[in-house]
């Protein structure tokens, strides 16, 4: 019987405010309970499209980020040597004056002297626009060191990508294959989705060298060798082709499988599509025995066979190239088994299971829809196999091609945007050739002038690269140069090294936001710290002369800044999770969201977005001032969110537009818009009619709506690309064709890594180091309860994980004579670290791994200098070089994917040696403890948050 003395649902708050979580990148809806103006409790919002009430450990521990003793509280000016942490507090007026002076000097002389890079923030549509108005080509966010391979591989293949732009049809899928996903990145939605699969008894296969998190609940775990997923997928494709288990109808209607490709080996048109006089790609109508437009629905295109064109040239459908490539015996399961570590029988069985589910268990839904050719259909057919992949694929130097291979596997099974497959999330799909091209060549950069277009774009041919006549890079990170031609998210991990080297040119001011580049966000961390403090011998000035840094917390990066602009936490500011950027849509609705201050800052801090707009106004940037020079958004970021228009009628938020909030998507600014979002629990969800929810690449109704919404630039079919002409154009340039060709030094590399069909190459570091000397792969993962370095300073989350160990399989431990808790040295070609070992089952025997970003520099984050994070925790980053080994010609390429520039974190090779018994039981390297900045109190040793609420209730 219920005890009347026990309150089972106590009232915990006197006010509840709905906003969006920012303890990781998933953007779940939260209800923040306040009592007496203090945050009492955070709850998941059951009405929110992302998490439907689910809240993870990070989300509920948001209170401790807001209450963190590491919060910065006032602008700081460096008064001691860089890195010492010697600062003085200054007023905002002085801080903004200093920043304006530095920035305006760059802008008035050469805007390239400013490098503006942001970390895991969620306001890229603002930051990129700001940088464009400033006029520097040197801008990007963190994508290049995170998962650009997933984004680029997806966009160059299926006009979309996993996670934010696509999701598994959790309700209908009958087989789920997941590659390289740790416990984060679409965290709560994946947990909810896996829960649905489990309750329906759907088979879930996880391909991952490590069996933790999601992999731990998989029905089958494939502990693949790191960096070989592409080969595994190509072998699955081999098996499907061999068994002729492919959806030929889907391929012809929705992909470029039937597009004819010229066979003219050694000539400039080899491998390019046959096009008519209007530029339309052609196919061969097997019935008419004649050329036909690839979009002609009455044609009967062939998928195999060489044809002779009226002009005498030979051509084959792109599908034939695919068949010839992957039916080759080198992709047979027996041939790839040793390299991947996956038994041949397993590969054969998985391929058979995929085919069985896709073709023997299709789903038919009675949904009437009209295709782009005007034909009415009364059904949608689902091939209910779905897939998801993320950083474990992405962070290898062969990740772009692996990602493309996964999407091609999906296309062969006919499972993109169908019931049970991977479904698009608006505003995707977007046709690649309609996306912007990158701007930032020398001639496009002028003093006191905005760039004429965006920094980041999607090159389709070498003449769209950002290079000069000699082929030299134009951006400080060398994105869109021959070193990373499809560097569509930039290469933030290369900014310090290149700026320090003055290659391709020196910069004056580095302006960074929320990127812990002096610690866990950089490769070669110790060297980066050295670069930040290194001075030019002649001038005596730092080699990177000025550094402005904005963050909410006293991270390892802060002591290296010359000027620190303290940010708010996510609970104290406005934010906009926009359809112009990375929204919170799902397959059945377009959706965006806001954050709004649920509590007032109790320190002298300002939201970075407010500061950026203020600086923009002071610098007189177009769009940020009125004709009379006054600030255009005097109300700050909230004012911008409501009133900024990227194009007439198109602003950061899609909901409640129009004077009275009567319009969705396109409409005049509505002064009441933010209040409407707040009243609607912080988000706006716009349902897509059922008949527009599938085959969106060719769904007439959907494409018309997407065009009206500004998601796509025309109403044409979006054709998915199993064969990439864009990549072939780069290959041709390396073979000596075209006006823009790589310099001799880059030719072989471009020729090797650019291929119209996915290739598998050994990860670059592995191919360059002595693998007998460094026999193990070394990886990192994020734990489910932490995200970047914010998590491991959080008082509640630290109780779950307060230091990290290096995990090794029991069999490898036995082979090396290492036991649980032993101290060991881990050695790479770049350095050595000392760490503590832990043995486990569930890890590939040639792989070791650890949790990322747990280790902290002593004194940083206002943690005790002798904390577990500092003394026992460690970073693998010290072992990872940002540069590949010199191959004898004196040049060292970035440790990146040669196609996209994606940081190749997971290519690391190491060996292990047991530490001597008399060596200290603490991790190495250790650094001098950073000083606590002015205004930051020593935290109390015992945390008593919550006591005040109990006392207020008299308990
Ligand atoms: S997954 Fe957790 S931390 Fe990430 S947004 Fe959702 S509740 Fe917040």
mmCIF file of N, CA and C and ligand atoms in Angstrom, residues 21-30 50-51 54-60 186-189 191, ligand 1:
data_model
loop_
_atom_site.group_PDB
_atom_site.id
_atom_site.type_symbol
_atom_site.label_atom_id
_atom_site.label_comp_id
_atom_site.label_asym_id
_atom_site.label_seq_id
_atom_site.Cartn_x
_atom_site.Cartn_y
_atom_site.Cartn_z
ATOM 1 N N UNK A 21 18.943 21.103 -25.550
ATOM 2 C CA UNK A 21 20.170 20.671 -24.883
ATOM 3 C C UNK A 21 21.391 20.957 -25.770
ATOM 4 N N UNK A 22 22.519 21.148 -25.094
ATOM 5 C CA UNK A 22 23.774 21.339 -25.848
ATOM 6 C C UNK A 22 24.905 20.650 -25.109
ATOM 7 N N UNK A 23 24.568 19.538 -24.479
ATOM 8 C CA UNK A 23 25.635 18.792 -23.825
ATOM 9 C C UNK A 23 26.299 17.840 -24.817
ATOM 10 N N UNK A 24 25.677 17.699 -25.979
ATOM 11 C CA UNK A 24 26.348 17.081 -27.124
ATOM 12 C C UNK A 24 25.675 17.674 -28.355
ATOM 13 N N UNK A 25 25.937 17.120 -29.512
ATOM 14 C CA UNK A 25 25.464 17.752 -30.748
ATOM 15 C C UNK A 25 24.075 17.301 -31.179
ATOM 16 N N UNK A 26 23.397 16.471 -30.385
ATOM 17 C CA UNK A 26 22.126 15.891 -30.855
ATOM 18 C C UNK A 26 20.935 16.848 -30.819
ATOM 19 N N UNK A 27 20.987 17.835 -29.975
ATOM 20 C CA UNK A 27 19.959 18.874 -29.896
ATOM 21 C C UNK A 27 18.597 18.351 -29.444
ATOM 22 N N UNK A 28 18.618 17.610 -28.340
ATOM 23 C CA UNK A 28 17.375 17.105 -27.763
ATOM 24 C C UNK A 28 16.607 18.247 -27.101
ATOM 25 N N UNK A 29 15.300 18.074 -27.017
ATOM 26 C CA UNK A 29 14.478 19.056 -26.314
ATOM 27 C C UNK A 29 14.531 18.792 -24.822
ATOM 28 N N UNK A 30 14.669 19.867 -24.053
ATOM 29 C CA UNK A 30 14.719 19.691 -22.591
ATOM 30 C C UNK A 30 13.749 20.650 -21.902
ATOM 31 N N UNK A 50 13.262 15.240 -31.559
ATOM 32 C CA UNK A 50 14.547 14.536 -31.543
ATOM 33 C C UNK A 50 14.561 13.419 -30.504
ATOM 34 N N UNK A 51 14.167 13.724 -29.282
ATOM 35 C CA UNK A 51 14.384 12.747 -28.198
ATOM 36 C C UNK A 51 13.124 12.215 -27.564
ATOM 37 N N UNK A 54 13.428 11.324 -24.023
ATOM 38 C CA UNK A 54 14.631 10.607 -23.556
ATOM 39 C C UNK A 54 15.713 11.631 -23.206
ATOM 40 N N UNK A 55 16.365 11.419 -22.104
ATOM 41 C CA UNK A 55 17.461 12.305 -21.694
ATOM 42 C C UNK A 55 18.628 11.431 -21.274
ATOM 43 N N UNK A 56 19.810 11.779 -21.716
ATOM 44 C CA UNK A 56 20.968 10.958 -21.348
ATOM 45 C C UNK A 56 21.662 11.563 -20.122
ATOM 46 N N UNK A 57 22.694 10.870 -19.677
ATOM 47 C CA UNK A 57 23.424 11.336 -18.494
ATOM 48 C C UNK A 57 23.993 12.732 -18.715
ATOM 49 N N UNK A 58 24.492 12.976 -19.912
ATOM 50 C CA UNK A 58 25.063 14.301 -20.201
ATOM 51 C C UNK A 58 23.982 15.368 -20.073
ATOM 52 N N UNK A 59 22.839 15.077 -20.683
ATOM 53 C CA UNK A 59 21.762 16.067 -20.710
ATOM 54 C C UNK A 59 21.326 16.459 -19.325
ATOM 55 N N UNK A 60 21.160 15.469 -18.436
ATOM 56 C CA UNK A 60 20.694 15.826 -17.098
ATOM 57 C C UNK A 60 21.794 16.495 -16.286
ATOM 58 N N UNK A 186 24.218 11.432 -32.832
ATOM 59 C CA UNK A 186 22.829 11.030 -32.916
ATOM 60 C C UNK A 186 22.510 10.081 -31.768
ATOM 61 N N UNK A 187 23.016 10.469 -30.640
ATOM 62 C CA UNK A 187 22.987 9.626 -29.448
ATOM 63 C C UNK A 187 21.579 9.162 -29.058
ATOM 64 N N UNK A 188 20.734 10.079 -28.601
ATOM 65 C CA UNK A 188 19.409 9.631 -28.155
ATOM 66 C C UNK A 188 18.562 9.063 -29.282
ATOM 67 N N UNK A 189 18.545 9.683 -30.486
ATOM 68 C CA UNK A 189 17.751 9.072 -31.553
ATOM 69 C C UNK A 189 18.187 7.637 -31.874
ATOM 70 N N UNK A 191 19.620 5.540 -29.757
ATOM 71 C CA UNK A 191 19.180 4.680 -28.646
ATOM 72 C C UNK A 191 17.689 4.351 -28.778
HETATM 73 S S1 LIG B 1 21.925 13.082 -26.422
HETATM 74 FE FE1 LIG B 1 22.048 13.776 -24.286
HETATM 75 S S2 LIG B 1 23.590 15.379 -24.266
HETATM 76 FE FE2 LIG B 1 23.064 15.040 -26.388
HETATM 77 S S3 LIG B 1 21.540 16.622 -26.800
HETATM 78 FE FE3 LIG B 1 20.445 14.728 -26.184
HETATM 79 S S4 LIG B 1 20.144 14.878 -23.947
HETATM 80 FE FE4 LIG B 1 21.677 16.402 -24.565
#
